[in-house]
XYZ file of C-alpha atoms in Angstrom:
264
model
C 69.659 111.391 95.382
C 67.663 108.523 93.897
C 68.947 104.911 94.494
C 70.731 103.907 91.295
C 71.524 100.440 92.090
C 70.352 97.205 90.992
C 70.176 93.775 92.622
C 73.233 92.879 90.421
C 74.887 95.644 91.899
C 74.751 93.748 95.506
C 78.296 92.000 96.172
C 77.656 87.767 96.745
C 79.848 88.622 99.897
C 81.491 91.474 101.656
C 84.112 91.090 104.564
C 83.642 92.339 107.631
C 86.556 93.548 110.101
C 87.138 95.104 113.465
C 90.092 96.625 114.961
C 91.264 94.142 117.513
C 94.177 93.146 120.344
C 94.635 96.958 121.184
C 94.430 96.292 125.208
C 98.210 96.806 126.880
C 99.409 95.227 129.277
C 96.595 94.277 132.171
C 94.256 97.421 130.721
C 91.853 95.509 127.951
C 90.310 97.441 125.102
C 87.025 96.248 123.912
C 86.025 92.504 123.898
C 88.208 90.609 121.772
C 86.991 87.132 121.906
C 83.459 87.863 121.465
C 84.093 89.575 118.345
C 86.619 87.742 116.947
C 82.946 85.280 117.089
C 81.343 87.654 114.512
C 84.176 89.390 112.309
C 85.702 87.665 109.408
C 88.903 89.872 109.566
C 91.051 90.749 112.729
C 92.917 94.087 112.358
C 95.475 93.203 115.856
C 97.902 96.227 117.077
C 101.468 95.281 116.798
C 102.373 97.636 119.968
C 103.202 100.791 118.440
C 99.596 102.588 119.451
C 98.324 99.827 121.446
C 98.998 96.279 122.098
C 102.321 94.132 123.690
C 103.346 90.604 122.917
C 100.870 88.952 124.918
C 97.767 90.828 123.631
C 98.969 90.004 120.311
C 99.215 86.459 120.711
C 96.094 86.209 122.764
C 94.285 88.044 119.199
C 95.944 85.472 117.465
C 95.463 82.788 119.205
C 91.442 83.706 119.233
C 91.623 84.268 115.477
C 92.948 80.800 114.681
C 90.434 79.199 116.775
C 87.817 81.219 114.910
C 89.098 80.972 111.718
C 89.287 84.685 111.142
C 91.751 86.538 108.780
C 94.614 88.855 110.403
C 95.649 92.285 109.480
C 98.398 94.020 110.854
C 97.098 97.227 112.326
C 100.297 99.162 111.679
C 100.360 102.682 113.420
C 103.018 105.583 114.077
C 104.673 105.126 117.635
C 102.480 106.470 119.542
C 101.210 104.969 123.112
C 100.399 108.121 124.686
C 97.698 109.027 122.127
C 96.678 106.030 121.145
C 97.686 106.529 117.396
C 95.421 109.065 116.902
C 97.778 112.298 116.652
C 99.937 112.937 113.470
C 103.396 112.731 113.337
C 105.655 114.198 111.133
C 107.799 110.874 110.789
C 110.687 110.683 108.106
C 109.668 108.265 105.413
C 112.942 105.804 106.134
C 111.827 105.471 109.687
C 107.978 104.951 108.834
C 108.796 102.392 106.515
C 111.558 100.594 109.251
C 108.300 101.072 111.949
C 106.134 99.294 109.455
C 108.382 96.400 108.656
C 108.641 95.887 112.157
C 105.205 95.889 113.377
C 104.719 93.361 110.492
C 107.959 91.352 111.305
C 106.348 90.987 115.045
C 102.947 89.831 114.362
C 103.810 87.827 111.918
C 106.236 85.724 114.076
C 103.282 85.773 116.870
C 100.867 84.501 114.535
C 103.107 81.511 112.553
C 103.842 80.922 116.544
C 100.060 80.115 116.897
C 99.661 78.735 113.591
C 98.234 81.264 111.219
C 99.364 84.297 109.200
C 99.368 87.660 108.909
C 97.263 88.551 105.482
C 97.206 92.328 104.920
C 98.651 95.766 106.318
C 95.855 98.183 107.614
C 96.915 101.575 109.031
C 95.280 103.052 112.324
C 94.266 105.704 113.406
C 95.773 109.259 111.958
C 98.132 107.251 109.403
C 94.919 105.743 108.386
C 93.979 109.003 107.771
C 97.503 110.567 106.370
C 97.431 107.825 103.535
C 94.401 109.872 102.057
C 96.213 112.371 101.263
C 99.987 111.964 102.350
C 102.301 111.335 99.081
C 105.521 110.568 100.943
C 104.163 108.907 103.784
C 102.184 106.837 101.685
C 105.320 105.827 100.020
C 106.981 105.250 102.838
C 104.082 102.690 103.925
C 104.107 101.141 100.043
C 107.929 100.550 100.409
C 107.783 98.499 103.548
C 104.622 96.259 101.866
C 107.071 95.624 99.274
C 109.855 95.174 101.184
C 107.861 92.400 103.391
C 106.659 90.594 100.417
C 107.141 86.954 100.006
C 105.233 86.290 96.820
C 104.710 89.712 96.069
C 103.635 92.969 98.148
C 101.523 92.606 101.111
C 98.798 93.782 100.328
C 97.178 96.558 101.600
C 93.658 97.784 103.399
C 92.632 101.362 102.492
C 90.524 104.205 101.845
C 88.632 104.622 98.587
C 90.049 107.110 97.001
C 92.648 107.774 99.150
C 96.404 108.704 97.947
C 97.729 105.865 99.032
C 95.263 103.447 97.552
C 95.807 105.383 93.869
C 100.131 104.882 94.681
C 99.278 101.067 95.522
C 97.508 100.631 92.460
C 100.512 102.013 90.032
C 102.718 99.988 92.072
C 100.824 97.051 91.575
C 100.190 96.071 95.062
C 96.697 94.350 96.143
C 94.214 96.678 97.894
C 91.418 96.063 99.537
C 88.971 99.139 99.822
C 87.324 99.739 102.886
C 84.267 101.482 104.015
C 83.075 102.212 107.629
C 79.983 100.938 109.698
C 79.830 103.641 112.575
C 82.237 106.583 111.619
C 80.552 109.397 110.310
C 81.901 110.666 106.857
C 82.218 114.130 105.594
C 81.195 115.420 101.735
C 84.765 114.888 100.129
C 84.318 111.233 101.353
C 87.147 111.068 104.258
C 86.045 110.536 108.264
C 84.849 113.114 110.402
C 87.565 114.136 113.214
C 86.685 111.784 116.223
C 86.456 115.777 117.999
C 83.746 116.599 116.505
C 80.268 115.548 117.539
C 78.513 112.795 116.035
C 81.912 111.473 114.366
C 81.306 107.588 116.087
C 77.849 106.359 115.635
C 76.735 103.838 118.326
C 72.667 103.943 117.488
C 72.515 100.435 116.502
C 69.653 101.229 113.726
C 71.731 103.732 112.279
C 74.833 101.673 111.871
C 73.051 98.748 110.419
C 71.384 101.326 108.024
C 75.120 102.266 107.149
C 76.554 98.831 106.305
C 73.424 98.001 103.737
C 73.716 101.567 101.913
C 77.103 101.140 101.076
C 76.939 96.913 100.699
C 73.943 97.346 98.628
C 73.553 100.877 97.161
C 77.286 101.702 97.349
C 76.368 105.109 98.816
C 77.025 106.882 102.306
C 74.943 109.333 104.008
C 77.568 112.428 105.205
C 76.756 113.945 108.721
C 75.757 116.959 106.792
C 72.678 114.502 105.133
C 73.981 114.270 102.058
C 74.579 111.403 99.849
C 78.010 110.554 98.496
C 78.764 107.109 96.697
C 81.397 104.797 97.846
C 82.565 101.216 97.114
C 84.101 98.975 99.322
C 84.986 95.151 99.800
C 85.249 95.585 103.681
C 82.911 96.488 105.905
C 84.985 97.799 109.495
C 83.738 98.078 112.929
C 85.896 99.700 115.947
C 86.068 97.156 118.488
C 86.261 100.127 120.950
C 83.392 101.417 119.790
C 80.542 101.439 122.871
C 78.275 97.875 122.280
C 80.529 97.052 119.806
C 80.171 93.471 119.842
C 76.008 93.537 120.057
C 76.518 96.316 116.804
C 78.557 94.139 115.200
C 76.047 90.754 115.408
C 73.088 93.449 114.405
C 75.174 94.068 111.100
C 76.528 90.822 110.294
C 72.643 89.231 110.970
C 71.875 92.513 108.327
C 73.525 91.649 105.981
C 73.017 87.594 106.066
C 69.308 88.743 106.253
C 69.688 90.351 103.065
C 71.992 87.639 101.038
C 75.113 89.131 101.734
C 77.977 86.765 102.814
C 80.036 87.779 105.754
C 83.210 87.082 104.512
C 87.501 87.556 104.680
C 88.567 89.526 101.777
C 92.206 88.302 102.055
């Protein structure tokens, strides 16, 4: 595939975000404070796959001070496997679970002087949405529901179910593309159990973040090229040298006159 793009095509800015806060209790998860120094999003569990009142304030706490923007990183209730296993939840209760992840973080954060901006999934809702019809419902209901000048509005997956259901609904969406997840040929992640799903070769994930910033394409783990668009740019904090990958990117993409910036 021949690069199509132009320099017009390259965005003035692009955020970039990083699941964050997902340490419980006195077991951390990845090194919050360091990247909340390099992100301009925060994506902090609200203790339904990771995360307890005091690692959420601690994330927001270290987000105010660094003036990043904070997600709620909404996820079915599920501790034991970290969010990652599907569950078969009744769309009433998903949208009660998602109202109240939101309703906690958002009192943490206004208790350390910021706000929640956005609702991103984790984990295997993240992946449901794509493809999900009533569970994406269920997740567009509570974003409505929580609204205070209109839906919350909402970080997803280009092209993904839920982002098409947010759009007729008029709720704001934010498209998001990923730095060091491997993606298959219909555009959705490779399954973290297969190998070569999390890319930690720092050359590799930089090369990722400017072919989608700037060429709005994706190489799949099969080497093919598949286009994609996206306003955020996301990086696992639990990802291994995920602070030092995310500085590589963000000094990327500032090297080529792209703004690291918050979307929301």
């Amino acid at each position: 595939m021949n690069r199509t793009a132009t320099d017009t095509d390259v965005p003035a800015s692009i955020d970039l975000n990083a699941d964050l806060g997902e340490g419980l209790g006195v077991w951390p998860m990845g090194d919050d404070e360091a990247m909340l120094q390099v992100v301009a999003t925060a994506n902090i569990a609200c203790g339904a796959h990771a995360g307890d009142p005091s690692t959420m304030r601690r994330a927001c706490a270290g987000a105010a001070r660094n003036d990043v923007a904070i997600t709620a990183h909404v996820a079915y209730p599920d501790l034991l496997g970290f969010g990652r296993r599907f569950l078969d939840i009744a769309p009433g209760e998903l949208t009660d679970q998602v109202i109240a992840q939101v309703g906690a973080l958002r009192a943490i954060a206004a208790a350390e002087g910021t706000r929640v901006r956005g609702v991103k999934p984790h984990g295997a809702l993240y992946n449901a949405l794509a493809h999900h019809e009533v569970q994406a419902a269920a997740v567009l209901t509570a974003l409505i529901e929580l609204g205070i000048e209109g839906p919350l509005p909402l970080v997803a997956a280009p092209g993904s179910v839920v982002s098409r259901l947010a759009d007729d609904a008029g709720i704001p969406v934010v498209l998001e593309a990923f730095t060091d997840r491997a993606y298959t040929a219909d555009g959705t992640l490779v399954p973290r159990s297969v190998q070569g799903s999390v890319l930690t070769d720092p050359d590799q994930v930089v090369a990722q973040a400017l072919s989608i910033t700037r060429e709005h394409r994706v190489r799949t783990l099969d080497g093919t090229w598949i286009p994609i668009r996206a306003g955020s740019l996301c990086l696992h904090g639990d990802t291994p040298g995920a602070v030092a990958l995310a500085q590589r990117v963000r000094a990327a993409l500032e090297a080529a006159d792209v703004q690291v910036k918050a979307v929301l």
